[in-house]
Amino acid sequence: MKGTLVEQILQEHLVEGDLKAGDEIGIRIDQTLTQDATGTMAYLQLEAIGIDRVRTELSVSYVDHNTLQTGFENADDHRYLQSVAARYGVWFSRAGNGICHQVHLERFGAPGKTLLGSDSHTPTGGGLGMLAIGAGGLDVAVAMAGAPYYLATPRVLGVRLTGQLSPWVSAKDVILALLARLSVKGGVGRVVEYFGPGVDTLTVPERATITNMGAELGATSSIFPSDEQTRRFLSAQDREDVWRPLQAAPDAEYEEIVELDLSSLEPMIAQPHSPDRVVPVSELAGTPVDQVCIGSCTNSSYKDMMTVAATVAGKTVHPDTALMISPGSRQILLMMTASGALSDIIGAGARLLETACGPCIGMGAAPGSGAVSLRSFNRNFEGRSGTADAGIYLTSPETCAASALTGVITDPRTLGEAPHVQMPEHFSVDDSMILPPAEKPEDVEVQRGPNIRPAPRREPMQDSLELTVLLKVGDNITTDHISPAGAAYLPLRSNVPALAEHVFERVDPEFARRATESGPSVIVGGSNYGQGSSREHAAMAPLHLGVRAVLAVSFARIHLANLVNFGILPLTISETDYNALADGHQLRIEALQDGIQARKLTVSNLSIGTEFTASLEVTDRQVHILQAGGLLNYVGQAAQ
Ligand code: MIC
Ligand code: SF4
């Protein structure tokens, strides 16, 4: 085979277009995954598309985000998801079975396959040599219906690994080191492909930690070759039959190559409030720590948990520090129980949480005011933990465990000899919490609670728009800013009108009220607008409030696609024009249909009497979607 690993998999799945960097291609999607916080909307949209059974090789619905259940809403959502999965041919992983990405890696992922997931950390599957991409729920619904997934052909960034990790240094330190070098924008428009002699030294779960957090680089995906390590992992999961070897051709061409010597790495830590504010742990050593949380789809594997257990065994957590543990899956929890590792962790004073996302998405374990919380997670955006003024630090399970014992940020290398954890020959395999689709789908009644409301749909695209600038924000605005997550909001994910009341709440508590009063409106953003989560609610909820365009210096990939899908114009503007805009300005955009076609629109600023050009950085297909006023309108027109 020729080319990079990414080119090989894309070529095998290509149904439209040519592989030329930046050009739009359509690819066949083999597998999909959804989770409960984005899944209800995805399945409502699948139902609206009107097919009888999903047309992928495999589709799985996971329940892992919304498991706090402080009211009827989440349980209603789970019941809907279970019944709709049975009805449409989707496998259903029950609450308690584990975090979607961890369980998918263990039980379903396969080298060389394509996976589209309604969650931005779907690239975790790249640890197994799959091309795994995060997208909005509507895109995943369309893929479940058997249609191709469209994307701009990504450029491929090669990371050449050499050497071997030193004791107490782990996979998290690899990706934190890359974030330090490349920043949260470094992966935009790219897939990160790992190669080189260092690859062999990393197990599949370690590779998955690295590909998982490639999402924080802004990358479309990240991928490792499929080799003997992959075969061993799949065989230990009783799934050797899906293994196939895969690697880049020796003369594969990368857009750029980053060299990383694993032996040179030391424990790293990302400081509040961005995953790329990375420094060596030793620089912050001694800072008092109030809370430590170990888990999430980044670092909750068997090896992570066993390493933590071995580190804290026979010791007690510091009296001023709380330690929370959430193993990534039921498989891991069962193995920790059988081996006695769970007793070691609980004996050390840790609090055991569910095998779910939990504190990572602000579902419980919010830190105290002004607290320092060390987490083995992947995101530390302001307020995401549930506590606005807490400082969240992202680091390895090793650094987390060491710091929980001492009560201060601690370089684990100061603890002495590192524990040596072997990968098991055989994982404990029990799929009884994964329900197969119904054999007789016609007998399944889809159950909907009062919290489940249809997805909003935009009116057809007008030919001119008068818009009020409702809010001007800075660079790197996350979808957590736009539509916050956490215990108070996640139960409203199936009810967009109710969720919309909280749009931009943490930035401007009056935003929703002002939006409702103002009529059609626009948001102004800096660069990398909409980074982070794939939640299409960050497009749907503003749409419901009358937002019809976003003017930004640049956009994050998934959010841009979600804006287009819901008919909100993602208009790119220059820094100078950004600087001239202010809250309350009245803008007019005319000749919209032609402007969208030309990907250039003239915006008149009626408040200061100026005019500027905004461009649309979208593909041909997205031009048509915008002209129709969103993907559902477009599909509707195409069907007529
Ligand atoms: C996240 O980590 O932000 C989430 C919650 O998993 C999201 C999805 C969501 O908002 O439901 C993601 O990463 O896509
Ligand atoms: Fe869940 Fe956190 Fe992973 Fe998102 S990043 S899927 S909330 S564990």
XYZ file of C-alpha atoms and ligand atoms in Angstrom:
662
model
C 0.000 0.000 0.000
C 1.084 3.504 -0.766
C 0.987 6.743 1.175
C 0.283 7.600 4.767
C -2.005 5.461 6.871
C -4.618 8.196 6.624
C -4.445 8.222 2.812
C -4.758 4.430 2.702
C -7.898 4.353 4.858
C -9.445 7.342 3.079
C -8.724 5.753 -0.311
C -10.392 2.506 0.764
C -13.491 4.405 1.862
C -13.643 7.088 -0.818
C -17.026 7.431 -2.515
C -16.746 10.987 -3.849
C -13.960 13.392 -4.778
C -10.167 13.123 -4.944
C -7.659 13.049 -2.154
C -6.213 16.510 -2.545
C -5.542 18.456 0.659
C -8.402 20.866 1.318
C -10.749 19.462 -1.356
C -14.037 17.980 -0.219
C -14.388 14.201 -0.220
C -17.206 11.851 0.748
C -16.212 8.705 2.656
C -18.103 5.568 3.634
C -18.608 5.253 7.366
C -18.328 1.705 8.744
C -19.189 2.356 12.376
C -20.918 5.094 14.380
C -21.134 5.867 18.053
C -23.320 8.243 20.004
C -23.533 9.106 23.686
C -26.564 10.167 25.681
C -25.870 13.916 25.788
C -25.747 14.221 22.000
C -27.548 10.991 21.112
C -31.159 11.946 21.741
C -30.971 14.670 19.068
C -29.050 12.365 16.711
C -31.762 9.665 16.945
C -34.610 12.189 16.662
C -32.927 13.286 13.444
C -32.468 9.668 12.329
C -36.179 9.086 12.886
C -36.938 12.240 10.854
C -34.802 10.928 7.964
C -37.235 8.027 7.843
C -35.172 4.890 7.169
C -36.098 1.527 8.628
C -32.747 0.224 9.940
C -29.291 1.762 10.177
C -27.140 1.024 7.152
C -23.685 1.005 8.781
C -21.749 -2.165 9.613
C -22.155 -1.293 13.281
C -23.762 1.506 15.262
C -23.589 1.741 19.048
C -25.463 4.021 21.460
C -23.763 4.622 24.819
C -25.100 6.039 28.066
C -22.258 7.616 30.022
C -22.650 11.405 30.334
C -26.065 11.963 31.849
C -26.041 9.454 34.689
C -26.581 11.741 37.671
C -30.374 11.573 37.342
C -31.420 14.391 39.672
C -34.863 14.461 38.008
C -36.863 12.376 35.550
C -35.171 13.840 32.452
C -32.062 11.663 32.181
C -33.879 8.407 32.892
C -36.477 9.354 30.259
C -33.668 10.026 27.787
C -32.110 6.626 28.542
C -35.441 4.888 27.968
C -35.866 6.690 24.651
C -32.308 5.789 23.609
C -32.746 2.125 24.526
C -36.010 1.775 22.631
C -34.915 3.743 19.565
C -31.698 1.668 19.402
C -33.655 -1.593 19.507
C -35.998 -0.270 16.821
C -33.372 0.962 14.338
C -30.710 -1.751 14.606
C -28.314 -0.053 17.011
C -26.414 -1.773 19.857
C -27.085 -0.212 23.269
C -24.469 0.051 26.019
C -26.340 0.549 29.278
C -25.548 3.134 31.955
C -22.796 1.703 34.160
C -21.128 -0.170 31.321
C -18.576 2.568 30.833
C -17.433 5.613 28.896
C -18.228 5.382 25.175
C -14.674 5.729 23.872
C -13.212 3.253 26.371
C -15.890 0.617 25.731
C -15.712 1.122 21.964
C -11.952 0.549 22.065
C -12.393 -2.615 24.128
C -15.355 -4.206 22.406
C -15.963 -2.795 18.897
C -13.132 -0.779 17.338
C -11.182 -2.386 14.491
C -8.066 -1.385 12.518
C -8.682 0.156 9.103
C -12.353 0.950 9.748
C -13.924 4.406 9.722
C -15.813 5.527 12.820
C -17.956 8.662 13.103
C -19.063 9.631 16.602
C -21.207 12.424 18.034
C -18.481 13.259 20.501
C -15.270 15.157 19.915
C -13.098 12.473 21.546
C -14.128 9.811 19.031
C -10.496 9.834 17.705
C -9.663 7.649 20.736
C -10.291 4.791 18.264
C -7.159 5.908 16.386
C -5.233 4.002 19.065
C -6.416 0.837 17.298
C -5.543 2.084 13.807
C -9.026 3.234 12.870
C -9.841 6.552 11.277
C -12.176 7.880 13.951
C -13.736 11.329 13.626
C -15.985 13.447 15.865
C -18.986 15.252 14.356
C -22.331 16.806 15.211
C -25.310 14.529 15.887
C -26.996 15.358 12.591
C -23.913 14.300 10.621
C -23.847 11.042 12.573
C -27.566 10.464 11.923
C -26.988 10.948 8.190
C -24.072 8.459 8.326
C -26.279 5.937 10.160
C -28.725 6.316 7.299
C -25.945 5.100 5.002
C -24.956 8.399 3.368
C -21.282 9.331 2.997
C -19.622 11.686 5.458
C -18.195 14.779 3.787
C -15.032 16.474 4.938
C -12.189 18.524 3.541
C -9.290 16.156 2.753
C -7.114 16.627 5.814
C -3.413 17.358 5.670
C -1.342 14.772 7.549
C 1.012 15.806 10.316
C 3.537 13.044 11.033
C 4.822 12.561 14.561
C 7.939 10.374 14.582
C 8.386 8.704 17.930
C 11.758 7.399 19.063
C 13.044 6.116 22.394
C 10.975 4.830 25.285
C 9.083 6.431 28.173
C 11.032 6.652 31.454
C 9.604 5.336 34.749
C 6.714 7.501 36.061
C 6.339 9.194 32.650
C 3.297 8.063 30.678
C 1.228 8.529 27.518
C -0.462 11.641 28.931
C 2.930 13.336 29.061
C 3.405 12.610 25.346
C 0.258 14.442 24.323
C 0.788 17.242 26.858
C 4.275 17.763 25.408
C 2.742 17.978 21.930
C 0.122 20.449 23.142
C 2.911 22.581 24.601
C 4.594 22.634 21.188
C 1.608 22.886 18.863
C -1.154 24.612 20.935
C -4.931 24.080 20.759
C -4.855 25.274 17.128
C -1.866 23.198 15.969
C -3.928 20.319 14.602
C -6.615 22.313 12.764
C -7.288 20.873 9.295
C -4.954 17.948 10.012
C -4.880 14.339 11.086
C -1.963 13.513 13.359
C -0.299 10.243 12.318
C 2.229 8.558 14.606
C 5.085 6.447 13.279
C 8.689 5.551 14.033
C 10.456 3.072 16.339
C 8.892 4.486 19.529
C 5.434 3.313 18.438
C 6.181 -0.347 19.334
C 6.819 0.584 22.953
C 3.284 1.895 23.482
C 0.302 -0.370 24.230
C -3.102 0.249 22.639
C -4.615 2.026 25.695
C -1.529 4.277 25.862
C -1.913 5.086 22.164
C -5.593 5.780 22.812
C -4.711 8.338 25.508
C -2.651 10.159 22.885
C -5.216 9.990 20.067
C -8.018 10.921 22.478
C -6.391 14.189 23.414
C -5.455 14.958 19.829
C -8.924 16.553 19.924
C -7.392 19.264 22.103
C -4.902 20.027 19.304
C -7.935 20.852 17.166
C -7.056 17.887 14.901
C -9.666 16.133 12.763
C -8.293 12.839 14.058
C -5.146 11.083 15.265
C -3.998 7.595 14.335
C -1.432 4.899 15.176
C -0.397 1.966 12.971
C -1.914 -1.457 13.624
C 0.854 -3.869 14.658
C 1.713 -6.671 17.106
C 0.649 -4.491 20.067
C -2.743 -4.061 18.386
C -3.032 -7.782 17.738
C -2.162 -8.582 21.366
C -4.758 -6.124 22.679
C -7.497 -7.440 20.394
C -6.605 -11.020 21.201
C -6.800 -10.253 24.954
C -10.301 -8.900 24.214
C -11.211 -12.159 22.342
C -11.348 -10.175 19.099
C -8.202 -11.147 17.221
C -10.357 -11.857 14.165
C -10.765 -8.115 13.441
C -7.005 -7.483 13.483
C -5.177 -6.536 10.322
C -1.710 -5.011 10.025
C -1.588 -1.413 8.806
C 1.204 1.044 8.443
C 2.313 3.953 6.311
C 4.458 3.222 3.255
C 8.180 3.883 3.920
C 8.112 6.783 1.449
C 4.828 8.294 2.719
C 4.815 12.065 2.544
C 3.708 14.146 5.501
C 2.905 17.830 5.410
C 5.283 18.274 8.310
C 7.123 15.925 10.642
C 7.486 16.525 14.362
C 10.210 14.484 16.090
C 9.520 13.333 19.630
C 11.999 11.328 21.682
C 9.954 9.513 24.316
C 13.069 9.065 26.484
C 13.449 12.835 26.807
C 9.969 13.412 28.288
C 9.246 14.262 31.904
C 5.930 14.534 33.817
C 3.904 17.450 32.442
C 0.836 19.400 33.562
C -1.620 21.787 31.854
C -2.605 24.807 33.923
C -6.001 26.527 34.021
C -7.907 27.207 31.755
C -6.539 25.719 28.559
C -5.108 22.267 27.726
C -2.095 23.843 26.026
C -0.870 25.866 29.015
C 1.576 23.055 29.691
C 4.663 23.140 31.936
C 6.784 20.411 33.580
C 5.228 19.221 36.857
C 8.459 20.111 38.664
C 7.785 23.822 37.988
C 4.576 23.728 40.013
C 5.748 21.257 42.674
C 4.575 22.204 46.151
C 1.301 23.908 45.128
C -1.437 22.736 47.576
C -4.072 20.505 45.974
C -7.688 20.286 47.190
C -8.977 17.612 44.872
C -7.681 14.880 42.568
C -9.917 13.117 40.014
C -8.700 10.098 38.061
C -10.755 8.776 35.149
C -12.371 10.093 31.910
C -12.006 8.791 28.363
C -8.364 9.940 28.364
C -6.939 8.062 31.324
C -9.154 5.401 32.831
C -7.685 2.251 31.300
C -6.804 -0.937 33.171
C -3.137 0.032 33.215
C -3.901 3.554 34.477
C -6.078 2.221 37.291
C -3.645 -0.530 38.296
C -0.776 1.990 38.355
C -2.786 4.273 40.626
C -3.683 1.325 42.882
C -0.045 0.266 43.159
C 1.013 3.841 43.949
C -1.477 4.430 46.755
C -1.599 0.864 48.190
C -0.990 0.837 51.931
C -0.898 4.653 52.111
C -3.547 7.282 52.899
C -4.549 10.331 50.886
C -3.524 13.661 52.390
C -6.110 14.979 54.898
C -6.687 18.178 52.868
C -7.055 16.399 49.514
C -10.049 14.455 48.191
C -9.380 11.650 45.707
C -12.116 10.585 43.255
C -11.796 7.567 40.986
C -13.974 6.702 37.987
C -12.768 3.621 36.087
C -13.427 3.817 32.355
C -15.534 0.714 31.996
C -17.271 -2.072 33.819
C -14.648 -4.435 32.410
C -11.906 -2.477 34.156
C -13.878 -2.155 37.394
C -14.522 -5.905 37.437
C -10.824 -6.623 36.935
C -9.844 -4.124 39.637
C -12.280 -5.860 41.962
C -11.009 -9.353 41.189
C -7.335 -8.396 41.594
C -7.805 -6.517 44.863
C -6.659 -3.225 43.299
C -9.999 -1.640 44.141
C -9.444 -2.454 47.832
C -6.052 -0.765 47.652
C -7.612 2.365 46.190
C -10.526 2.472 48.614
C -8.193 1.556 51.463
C -6.167 4.664 50.647
C -9.296 6.785 51.154
C -10.439 7.347 47.562
C -14.090 7.944 46.723
C -15.370 5.588 44.055
C -17.577 7.163 41.380
C -19.535 5.512 38.576
C -17.853 4.207 35.439
C -18.991 7.277 33.488
C -17.819 10.759 32.449
C -18.748 12.196 35.865
C -16.610 15.145 37.007
C -15.086 15.570 33.528
C -18.365 17.032 32.334
C -19.310 18.655 35.625
C -21.643 15.829 36.638
C -20.796 15.773 40.317
C -17.566 16.221 42.278
C -17.466 19.967 41.606
C -14.468 21.379 43.515
C -14.810 23.976 46.303
C -14.510 27.712 45.663
C -11.106 28.745 44.434
C -9.970 25.118 44.726
C -7.042 23.515 42.923
C -8.155 20.281 41.247
C -5.740 17.909 39.485
C -7.411 15.715 36.908
C -6.305 12.989 34.535
C -8.867 14.398 32.050
C -8.555 16.277 28.749
C -10.329 19.626 29.201
C -9.933 22.341 31.801
C -12.089 25.125 30.379
C -13.222 27.727 32.882
C -16.364 26.678 34.765
C -16.640 23.221 33.118
C -16.029 21.493 36.473
C -19.127 23.198 37.866
C -17.137 25.709 39.954
C -16.491 28.998 38.195
C -13.395 30.005 40.140
C -11.750 26.583 40.533
C -8.367 26.018 38.881
C -8.327 22.739 36.937
C -4.974 21.163 36.046
C -4.635 18.279 33.588
C -1.975 15.682 34.216
C -1.158 11.953 34.192
C -2.706 9.387 36.568
C 0.805 8.964 38.016
C 1.111 12.676 38.912
C -2.480 12.648 40.178
C -1.835 9.692 42.496
C 1.430 11.114 43.815
C -0.188 14.496 44.521
C -3.195 12.913 46.255
C -0.807 11.313 48.748
C 1.296 14.398 49.466
C -1.473 17.031 49.204
C 0.680 19.204 46.926
C 1.546 19.046 43.216
C 4.186 16.338 43.151
C 6.497 15.045 40.457
C 5.884 11.283 40.779
C 9.571 10.597 40.164
C 10.200 11.798 43.726
C 8.268 8.796 45.095
C 11.028 6.281 44.405
C 10.667 3.177 42.293
C 7.769 3.209 39.830
C 5.224 0.375 39.929
C 5.414 -1.978 36.994
C 2.004 -2.934 35.660
C 1.737 -5.660 33.007
C -1.014 -5.652 30.399
C -3.272 -8.663 31.055
C -3.051 -11.695 28.768
C -6.808 -11.744 28.817
C -9.350 -9.081 29.764
C -12.509 -10.088 31.566
C -15.022 -10.133 28.723
C -18.700 -9.822 29.607
C -20.977 -8.043 27.151
C -24.179 -8.617 29.097
C -24.679 -4.854 29.540
C -24.555 -4.289 25.773
C -27.986 -5.004 24.342
C -28.328 -6.175 20.737
C -30.886 -4.561 18.429
C -34.376 -6.113 18.435
C -34.933 -9.108 16.202
C -38.430 -7.885 15.393
C -38.069 -4.097 15.172
C -41.697 -3.670 14.154
C -42.725 -4.772 17.678
C -40.640 -2.086 19.399
C -42.440 0.990 20.604
C -40.143 4.020 20.804
C -40.681 5.622 24.215
C -40.566 9.399 24.591
C -40.837 11.328 27.846
C -42.082 14.912 28.196
C -38.494 16.233 28.075
C -37.922 15.091 24.511
C -38.643 17.849 21.981
C -37.908 17.905 18.267
C -34.743 19.548 16.954
C -35.249 23.151 15.776
C -35.228 23.794 12.053
C -34.405 27.065 10.366
C -36.742 28.846 7.943
C -35.456 28.817 4.317
C -32.503 31.155 3.754
C -33.635 34.735 3.144
C -32.086 36.996 0.518
C -31.220 39.709 3.012
C -30.732 39.854 6.770
C -30.714 42.704 9.293
C -28.855 41.595 12.375
C -27.947 43.053 15.764
C -24.511 42.302 17.210
C -25.604 40.686 20.451
C -22.263 39.692 21.880
C -18.625 40.175 21.010
C -16.204 37.619 22.472
C -12.446 36.954 22.223
C -10.266 34.095 20.926
C -10.638 30.344 21.613
C -14.285 30.509 22.710
C -15.366 26.936 23.482
C -18.704 25.268 22.935
C -18.775 25.038 26.758
C -19.022 28.844 26.774
C -21.806 28.800 24.181
C -23.925 25.980 25.596
C -22.602 24.972 29.005
C -22.484 21.366 30.185
C -22.757 20.220 33.805
C -25.420 18.830 36.098
C -27.769 21.798 35.735
C -27.850 21.840 31.931
C -27.182 18.351 30.590
C -30.682 17.098 31.477
C -32.007 19.700 28.993
C -30.065 18.344 26.006
C -33.234 16.799 24.529
C -35.210 20.010 25.017
C -33.650 22.813 22.984
C -36.135 25.565 23.971
C -35.313 24.971 27.657
C -31.572 24.622 26.988
C -31.558 27.835 24.929
C -32.280 29.869 28.064
C -28.703 29.157 29.143
C -26.804 30.106 25.978
C -23.631 32.064 26.879
C -24.876 32.156 30.470
C -21.375 32.124 31.932
C -20.262 34.976 29.670
C -23.389 37.143 29.855
C -26.255 35.959 32.090
C -28.639 38.243 30.161
C -27.777 36.821 26.732
C -30.899 34.682 26.200
C -33.255 37.467 27.287
C -31.515 40.030 25.083
C -31.557 37.611 22.140
C -35.271 36.977 22.449
C -35.975 40.706 22.590
C -33.649 41.744 19.780
C -34.901 39.723 16.817
C -32.393 38.249 14.329
C -28.890 38.562 15.665
C -25.210 37.839 15.150
C -22.341 36.849 17.452
C -18.825 38.207 16.877
C -15.872 35.976 17.796
C -12.073 35.967 17.577
C -9.983 33.066 16.311
C -10.726 29.326 16.835
C -14.369 30.100 17.674
C -16.274 26.997 18.849
C -13.344 24.782 19.859
C -13.897 21.781 22.135
C -17.014 19.668 22.341
C -18.926 18.492 19.273
C -22.287 19.418 20.792
C -24.555 20.675 18.007
C -26.581 22.307 20.764
C -24.045 25.135 20.490
C -25.623 25.806 17.065
C -29.221 24.645 17.710
C -29.786 26.651 20.894
C -28.521 29.983 19.450
C -30.615 29.251 16.325
C -33.676 28.927 18.543
C -32.844 32.374 20.031
C -32.671 34.035 16.596
C -28.918 33.937 15.922
C -28.524 33.799 12.133
C -24.785 34.410 11.658
C -21.474 34.257 13.503
C -18.688 36.597 12.383
C -15.320 35.271 13.546
C -11.641 35.530 12.687
C -11.566 31.708 12.389
C -13.700 28.704 13.362
C -13.075 25.263 14.860
C -13.917 22.420 12.435
C -16.820 20.600 14.117
C -18.560 23.776 15.226
C -18.347 25.280 11.743
C -19.974 22.133 10.327
C -22.709 22.304 12.982
C -23.426 25.979 12.197
C -23.774 25.121 8.508
C -26.017 22.130 9.279
C -28.409 24.411 11.141
C -28.264 27.248 8.596
C -26.286 29.749 10.690
C -23.815 31.637 8.479
C -20.208 31.085 9.691
C -18.592 34.219 8.263
C -14.849 34.720 8.459
C -13.656 38.306 8.932
C -10.299 40.059 9.209
C -8.762 41.143 12.527
C -9.328 44.779 11.506
C -13.028 44.271 10.860
C -13.270 42.273 14.099
C -11.742 45.219 15.978
C -14.238 47.679 14.483
C -17.317 45.699 15.581
C -19.025 46.340 18.905
C -22.036 45.135 20.875
C -25.273 46.674 19.637
C -24.086 47.445 16.080
C -26.754 46.964 13.411
C -25.566 45.019 10.361
C -27.187 44.381 7.006
C -26.245 41.619 4.562
C -27.901 41.675 1.143
C -27.889 39.391 -1.912
C -27.384 36.430 0.382
C -28.011 33.676 -2.160
C -25.429 35.091 -4.593
C -23.014 35.937 -1.800
C -23.172 32.408 -0.409
C -22.564 31.045 -3.911
C -19.538 33.328 -4.333
C -18.436 32.634 -0.736
C -18.046 36.388 -0.290
C -20.625 38.602 1.354
C -20.705 42.333 1.810
C -21.694 43.364 5.307
C -22.883 46.941 5.930
C -22.394 48.252 9.425
C -25.338 50.658 9.684
C -24.245 51.917 13.111
C -20.884 53.325 11.990
C -21.558 53.625 8.261
C -18.885 51.216 7.021
C -18.831 48.171 4.760
C -16.613 45.109 4.863
C -16.283 41.736 3.176
C -16.823 38.485 4.997
C -15.917 35.144 3.474
C -17.375 31.684 3.786
C -14.746 28.985 4.185
C -16.996 26.105 3.232
C -17.148 23.361 0.615
C -19.413 23.319 -2.487
C -21.837 21.051 -0.720
C -21.967 23.344 2.305
C -22.727 26.257 -0.040
C -25.900 24.431 -1.115
C -26.773 23.517 2.467
C -26.502 27.171 3.511
C -28.508 28.366 0.516
C -31.270 26.030 1.652
C -31.045 27.206 5.266
C -29.556 24.049 6.791
C -29.058 20.356 6.187
C -32.626 19.260 6.925
C -34.010 21.858 4.471
C -31.385 20.781 1.918
C -32.214 17.090 2.244
C -35.925 18.013 2.039
C -35.341 19.975 -1.206
C -33.237 17.176 -2.679
C -36.032 14.690 -1.974
C -38.628 16.815 -3.826
C -17.232 16.894 26.167
O -16.238 16.295 26.563
O -17.291 18.127 26.098
C -18.436 16.086 25.722
C -19.493 16.292 26.711
O -18.118 14.714 25.700
C -18.819 16.570 24.329
C -20.108 16.108 23.835
C -21.277 16.807 24.450
O -21.267 18.012 24.635
O -22.231 16.098 24.727
C -17.788 16.317 23.243
O -16.625 16.229 23.550
O -18.134 16.281 22.051
Fe -16.958 12.036 28.675
Fe -15.150 13.769 29.441
Fe -14.590 12.036 27.557
Fe -16.293 14.025 27.019
S -14.121 14.215 27.517
S -16.545 11.845 26.489
S -17.305 14.201 29.010
S -15.046 11.557 29.701
